[in-house]
Tab-separated table of C-alpha atoms in Angstrom:
chain	number	residue	atom	x	y	z
P	27	UNK	CA	17.692	14.431	-16.607
P	28	UNK	CA	20.076	13.193	-19.267
P	29	UNK	CA	18.571	10.321	-21.236
P	30	UNK	CA	21.931	8.511	-21.028
P	31	UNK	CA	21.072	7.742	-17.428
P	32	UNK	CA	18.301	5.449	-18.588
P	33	UNK	CA	20.043	3.724	-21.512
P	34	UNK	CA	22.312	0.882	-20.357
P	35	UNK	CA	23.392	0.100	-23.940
P	36	UNK	CA	24.423	3.615	-24.948
P	37	UNK	CA	28.035	3.321	-23.783
P	38	UNK	CA	28.740	-0.120	-25.261
P	39	UNK	CA	31.113	-0.060	-28.223
P	40	UNK	CA	31.115	-2.570	-31.062
P	41	UNK	CA	27.405	-3.407	-31.152
P	42	UNK	CA	24.850	-2.434	-33.729
P	43	UNK	CA	21.934	-0.110	-33.097
P	44	UNK	CA	19.564	-3.079	-33.223
P	45	UNK	CA	21.624	-4.932	-30.627
P	46	UNK	CA	21.643	-1.846	-28.412
P	47	UNK	CA	17.855	-1.703	-28.594
P	48	UNK	CA	17.623	-5.397	-27.709
P	49	UNK	CA	19.979	-4.918	-24.745
P	50	UNK	CA	17.949	-1.952	-23.546
P	51	UNK	CA	14.674	-3.865	-23.830
P	52	UNK	CA	16.092	-6.690	-21.680
P	53	UNK	CA	17.677	-4.445	-19.041
P	54	UNK	CA	16.052	-3.571	-15.740
P	55	UNK	CA	15.033	0.078	-15.294
P	56	UNK	CA	17.583	2.091	-13.359
P	57	UNK	CA	16.797	3.333	-9.850
P	58	UNK	CA	16.629	6.862	-11.235
P	59	UNK	CA	14.072	5.858	-13.870
P	60	UNK	CA	11.918	4.130	-11.252
P	61	UNK	CA	12.178	7.222	-9.079
P	62	UNK	CA	11.120	9.538	-11.888
P	63	UNK	CA	8.234	7.243	-12.877
P	64	UNK	CA	6.861	7.266	-9.345
P	65	UNK	CA	7.478	10.993	-8.953
P	66	UNK	CA	5.496	11.680	-12.128
P	67	UNK	CA	2.652	9.610	-10.704
P	68	UNK	CA	2.919	11.535	-7.453
P	69	UNK	CA	2.691	14.845	-9.279
P	70	UNK	CA	-0.439	13.568	-11.007
P	71	UNK	CA	-1.969	12.501	-7.695
P	72	UNK	CA	-1.318	15.932	-6.194
P	73	UNK	CA	-3.225	17.519	-9.078
P	74	UNK	CA	-6.337	15.378	-8.647
P	75	UNK	CA	-9.639	17.109	-7.870
P	76	UNK	CA	-10.926	16.671	-4.322
P	77	UNK	CA	-14.194	15.192	-5.546
P	78	UNK	CA	-12.358	12.550	-7.604
P	79	UNK	CA	-10.424	11.513	-4.500
P	80	UNK	CA	-13.606	11.340	-2.432
P	81	UNK	CA	-15.139	9.016	-5.038
P	82	UNK	CA	-12.141	6.716	-5.461
P	83	UNK	CA	-11.209	6.628	-1.766
P	84	UNK	CA	-14.374	4.958	-0.414
P	85	UNK	CA	-14.235	2.472	-3.296
P	86	UNK	CA	-10.768	1.433	-2.120
P	87	UNK	CA	-12.019	1.061	1.448
P	88	UNK	CA	-14.889	-1.121	0.263
P	89	UNK	CA	-12.557	-3.219	-1.899
P	90	UNK	CA	-10.271	-3.822	1.062
P	91	UNK	CA	-13.171	-5.655	2.643
P	92	UNK	CA	-12.281	-8.509	0.293
P	93	UNK	CA	-9.096	-9.051	2.278
P	94	UNK	CA	-11.097	-9.835	5.416
P	95	UNK	CA	-13.734	-11.844	3.558
P	96	UNK	CA	-11.396	-14.097	1.584
P	97	UNK	CA	-8.892	-14.511	4.408
P	98	UNK	CA	-11.764	-15.309	6.756
P	99	UNK	CA	-13.080	-17.963	4.364
P	100	UNK	CA	-9.663	-19.616	4.173
P	101	UNK	CA	-9.223	-19.304	7.935
P	102	UNK	CA	-12.571	-20.974	8.604
P	103	UNK	CA	-12.239	-23.915	6.228
P	104	UNK	CA	-8.591	-24.926	6.703
P	105	UNK	CA	-8.536	-27.061	9.824
P	106	UNK	CA	-4.811	-27.785	10.205
P	107	UNK	CA	-3.236	-24.935	12.172
P	108	UNK	CA	0.120	-24.946	10.386
P	109	UNK	CA	-1.480	-25.078	6.928
P	110	UNK	CA	-3.941	-22.346	7.874
P	111	UNK	CA	-1.114	-20.148	9.145
P	112	UNK	CA	0.622	-20.339	5.771
P	113	UNK	CA	-2.394	-20.502	3.442
P	114	UNK	CA	-4.961	-18.088	4.901
P	115	UNK	CA	-2.792	-14.980	4.345
P	116	UNK	CA	-3.227	-15.521	0.595
P	117	UNK	CA	-6.791	-14.318	1.050
P	118	UNK	CA	-5.475	-11.039	2.430
P	119	UNK	CA	-3.998	-10.228	-0.975
P	120	UNK	CA	-7.418	-10.103	-2.687
P	121	UNK	CA	-8.332	-6.571	-1.630
P	122	UNK	CA	-4.929	-5.175	-2.578
P	123	UNK	CA	-5.099	-6.770	-6.017
P	124	UNK	CA	-8.424	-5.071	-6.708
P	125	UNK	CA	-7.333	-1.706	-5.314
P	126	UNK	CA	-3.886	-1.461	-6.926
P	127	UNK	CA	-4.699	-2.993	-10.311
P	128	UNK	CA	-7.989	-1.077	-10.379
P	129	UNK	CA	-6.113	2.189	-9.697
P	130	UNK	CA	-8.255	3.003	-6.676
P	131	UNK	CA	-6.922	5.521	-4.167
P	132	UNK	CA	-5.257	3.804	-1.178
P	133	UNK	CA	-3.699	5.771	1.668
P	134	UNK	CA	-0.569	3.664	2.102
P	135	UNK	CA	0.321	4.091	-1.575
P	136	UNK	CA	0.363	7.802	-0.859
P	137	UNK	CA	3.037	7.476	1.816
P	138	UNK	CA	5.385	7.037	-1.159
P	139	UNK	CA	4.203	8.619	-4.405
P	140	UNK	CA	3.541	12.252	-3.317
P	141	UNK	CA	6.546	12.280	-0.992
P	142	UNK	CA	8.902	12.141	-3.969
P	143	UNK	CA	7.551	15.415	-5.450
P	144	UNK	CA	7.857	16.921	-1.962
P	145	UNK	CA	11.508	15.853	-1.741
P	146	UNK	CA	12.052	17.267	-5.221
P	147	UNK	CA	10.384	20.666	-4.732
P	148	UNK	CA	11.022	21.102	-0.980
P	149	UNK	CA	8.547	23.937	-0.605
P	150	UNK	CA	5.571	24.782	1.581
P	151	UNK	CA	3.092	24.668	-1.296
P	152	UNK	CA	3.909	21.029	-2.068
P	153	UNK	CA	3.796	20.133	1.633
P	154	UNK	CA	0.278	21.599	1.884
P	155	UNK	CA	-0.804	19.644	-1.203
P	156	UNK	CA	0.594	16.408	0.253
P	157	UNK	CA	-1.212	17.007	3.578
P	158	UNK	CA	-4.462	17.719	1.704
P	159	UNK	CA	-4.104	14.513	-0.341
P	160	UNK	CA	-3.318	12.428	2.730
P	161	UNK	CA	-6.291	13.780	4.676
P	162	UNK	CA	-8.785	13.294	1.842
P	163	UNK	CA	-7.599	9.795	0.915
P	164	UNK	CA	-7.422	8.584	4.513
P	165	UNK	CA	-10.876	9.952	5.380
P	166	UNK	CA	-12.400	8.484	2.221
P	167	UNK	CA	-10.741	5.086	2.770
P	168	UNK	CA	-11.952	4.923	6.367
P	169	UNK	CA	-15.519	5.712	5.306
P	170	UNK	CA	-15.369	2.754	2.933
P	171	UNK	CA	-13.940	0.411	5.575
P	172	UNK	CA	-16.649	1.301	8.072
P	173	UNK	CA	-19.319	0.772	5.432
P	174	UNK	CA	-18.133	-2.737	4.636
P	175	UNK	CA	-17.428	-3.554	8.304
P	176	UNK	CA	-20.953	-2.496	9.233
P	177	UNK	CA	-22.458	-4.546	6.409
P	178	UNK	CA	-20.559	-7.671	7.485
P	179	UNK	CA	-21.576	-7.187	11.127
P	180	UNK	CA	-25.287	-6.641	10.518
P	181	UNK	CA	-26.060	-9.180	7.814
P	182	UNK	CA	-26.178	-12.971	7.929
P	183	UNK	CA	-24.763	-13.779	4.496
P	184	UNK	CA	-21.850	-15.730	6.018
P	185	UNK	CA	-22.213	-18.839	8.122
P	186	UNK	CA	-21.278	-18.707	11.816
P	187	UNK	CA	-17.834	-20.268	11.526
P	188	UNK	CA	-16.804	-17.701	8.917
P	189	UNK	CA	-18.106	-14.891	11.116
P	190	UNK	CA	-16.097	-16.438	13.940
P	191	UNK	CA	-13.016	-16.258	11.720
P	192	UNK	CA	-13.753	-12.565	11.079
P	193	UNK	CA	-13.870	-11.988	14.822
P	194	UNK	CA	-10.604	-13.841	15.410
P	195	UNK	CA	-8.856	-11.905	12.644
P	196	UNK	CA	-10.323	-8.645	13.912
P	197	UNK	CA	-9.030	-9.191	17.431
P	198	UNK	CA	-5.483	-9.194	16.093
P	199	UNK	CA	-5.832	-5.464	15.393
P	200	UNK	CA	-6.325	-4.617	19.081
P	201	UNK	CA	-4.446	-7.313	20.959
P	202	UNK	CA	-1.042	-5.594	21.102
P	203	UNK	CA	0.335	-2.638	23.019
P	204	UNK	CA	0.672	0.802	21.437
P	205	UNK	CA	4.393	0.211	20.874
P	206	UNK	CA	4.036	-3.266	19.348
P	207	UNK	CA	1.229	-2.140	17.041
P	208	UNK	CA	3.341	0.835	15.958
P	209	UNK	CA	6.323	-1.399	15.112
P	210	UNK	CA	4.123	-3.861	13.206
P	211	UNK	CA	2.678	-0.901	11.305
P	212	UNK	CA	6.163	0.333	10.389
P	213	UNK	CA	6.829	-3.011	8.725
P	214	UNK	CA	3.486	-2.896	6.905
P	215	UNK	CA	4.064	0.650	5.673
P	216	UNK	CA	7.541	-0.312	4.506
P	217	UNK	CA	6.331	-3.380	2.590
P	218	UNK	CA	3.430	-1.601	0.884
P	219	UNK	CA	5.539	1.389	-0.126
P	220	UNK	CA	8.272	-0.986	-1.289
P	221	UNK	CA	5.650	-2.764	-3.383
P	222	UNK	CA	4.782	0.543	-5.046
P	223	UNK	CA	8.500	1.178	-5.673
P	224	UNK	CA	8.892	-2.234	-7.340
P	225	UNK	CA	5.825	-2.118	-9.586
P	226	UNK	CA	7.321	0.169	-12.287
P	227	UNK	CA	10.270	-2.230	-12.628
P	228	UNK	CA	8.335	-5.458	-13.168
P	229	UNK	CA	6.213	-4.488	-16.170
P	230	UNK	CA	3.721	-7.334	-16.749
P	231	UNK	CA	4.364	-9.066	-13.415
P	232	UNK	CA	2.648	-6.465	-11.226
P	233	UNK	CA	0.069	-8.885	-9.856
P	234	UNK	CA	2.817	-11.205	-8.645
P	235	UNK	CA	4.548	-8.396	-6.763
P	236	UNK	CA	1.246	-7.339	-5.149
P	237	UNK	CA	0.515	-10.899	-4.023
P	238	UNK	CA	4.018	-11.511	-2.649
P	239	UNK	CA	4.356	-8.239	-0.742
P	240	UNK	CA	0.850	-8.209	0.744
P	241	UNK	CA	1.127	-11.910	1.607
P	242	UNK	CA	4.194	-10.985	3.672
P	243	UNK	CA	2.170	-8.295	5.459
P	244	UNK	CA	-0.497	-10.827	6.405
P	245	UNK	CA	1.960	-13.615	7.236
P	246	UNK	CA	3.836	-11.338	9.619
P	247	UNK	CA	0.539	-10.051	11.074
P	248	UNK	CA	1.726	-6.516	10.425
P	249	UNK	CA	-0.726	-3.652	10.926
P	250	UNK	CA	-2.180	-1.916	7.872
P	251	UNK	CA	-4.359	1.128	8.477
P	252	UNK	CA	-6.975	0.404	5.783
P	253	UNK	CA	-7.132	-3.400	5.782
P	254	UNK	CA	-7.036	-3.383	9.585
P	255	UNK	CA	-9.761	-0.743	9.726
P	256	UNK	CA	-12.173	-3.172	8.055
P	257	UNK	CA	-11.348	-5.818	10.676
P	258	UNK	CA	-11.575	-3.450	13.633
P	259	UNK	CA	-14.713	-1.672	12.391
P	260	UNK	CA	-16.350	-5.099	12.091
P	261	UNK	CA	-15.434	-5.811	15.722
P	262	UNK	CA	-16.885	-2.496	16.893
P	263	UNK	CA	-20.096	-2.971	14.944
P	264	UNK	CA	-20.374	-6.541	16.269
P	265	UNK	CA	-20.045	-5.351	19.872
P	266	UNK	CA	-16.730	-7.172	20.333
P	267	UNK	CA	-14.687	-3.980	20.790
P	268	UNK	CA	-15.300	-0.353	21.659
P	269	UNK	CA	-14.789	2.722	19.515
P	270	UNK	CA	-12.072	3.720	21.984
P	271	UNK	CA	-10.249	0.486	21.133
P	272	UNK	CA	-10.540	1.365	17.465
P	273	UNK	CA	-9.059	4.837	17.908
P	274	UNK	CA	-6.508	4.384	20.681
P	275	UNK	CA	-5.353	0.799	20.318
P	276	UNK	CA	-5.566	0.351	16.555
P	277	UNK	CA	-5.928	3.564	14.554
P	278	UNK	CA	-3.384	5.965	16.054
P	279	UNK	CA	-0.356	3.635	16.361
P	280	UNK	CA	-1.104	1.984	13.018
P	281	UNK	CA	-1.424	5.284	11.177
P	282	UNK	CA	1.815	6.619	12.662
P	283	UNK	CA	3.689	3.393	11.946
P	284	UNK	CA	2.486	3.162	8.330
P	285	UNK	CA	3.563	6.750	7.687
P	286	UNK	CA	7.005	6.181	9.218
P	287	UNK	CA	7.481	2.913	7.330
P	288	UNK	CA	6.354	4.295	3.995
P	289	UNK	CA	8.034	7.678	4.043
P	290	UNK	CA	11.255	7.021	5.953
P	291	UNK	CA	12.265	3.513	4.958
P	292	UNK	CA	11.300	3.749	1.292
P	293	UNK	CA	10.755	7.286	0.042
P	294	UNK	CA	13.648	8.892	1.907
P	295	UNK	CA	16.145	6.034	1.637
P	296	UNK	CA	15.387	5.227	-1.995
P	297	UNK	CA	15.440	8.919	-2.813
P	298	UNK	CA	18.854	9.122	-1.169
P	299	UNK	CA	20.360	6.524	-3.497
P	300	UNK	CA	19.413	8.483	-6.617
P	301	UNK	CA	19.549	12.093	-5.347
P	302	UNK	CA	23.124	12.724	-6.500
P	303	UNK	CA	22.403	11.239	-9.912
P	304	UNK	CA	19.230	13.312	-10.307
P	305	UNK	CA	20.923	16.537	-9.247
P	306	UNK	CA	23.890	15.790	-11.504
P	307	UNK	CA	21.620	15.140	-14.476
P	308	UNK	CA	19.714	18.357	-13.856
P	309	UNK	CA	22.885	20.472	-13.774
């Protein structure tokens, strides 16, 4: 791609080179630059060794347990219902902060980053690599979520009212119909993929974007396949739900909705806004 695409000061007459550099440093990255940054990351993810994914993936699942733990603590100790409704979702952001800033492998990130190389190459080989990455990351994440859910269910490190908060939060993953869970998951997939799209543009403010976007997921009670898996696995291990509930009521509609939200609403639509520019720069 032509470097002029990424230099907002290059076409300004009557300014010095130093002023052009200052203008460029203060300008927001273009949509095309963000796209190419994420695509480069996606290419890197597709090249990762399977064993590296299977190490990082469970770590992300374990880290997502922090979302249930911290949100449950806030939920248990804030007595006013209105305040709890607004404040407790802040705890949900904890797991995402650790996973994203720690560069651990999270499935819903991968509904965006490897899709851009697929849209670029449009070949069977890339599709197979994307499917392989998705399967390995999802399986590894779920292993981690079940490990932490089992630990929370079979230990007594938290007092009863906090455990009660875990149960209440967990029930939200299985209380809706297939259709409503799917729609909530579409919103969650959209917000998380949108978060990943925004991160390259905000430079040093990445933590703020993570907190804001994941807070919105929790506030809207949208369904996230990995965070929700911790909650639902805890319910199953506590005897409050069946494995059939986990698979049929939570897992399937949430997985489908996250994929639709991440790939369609962000990867495809955001790719569409820069496709002409990318193809023009390549010609």
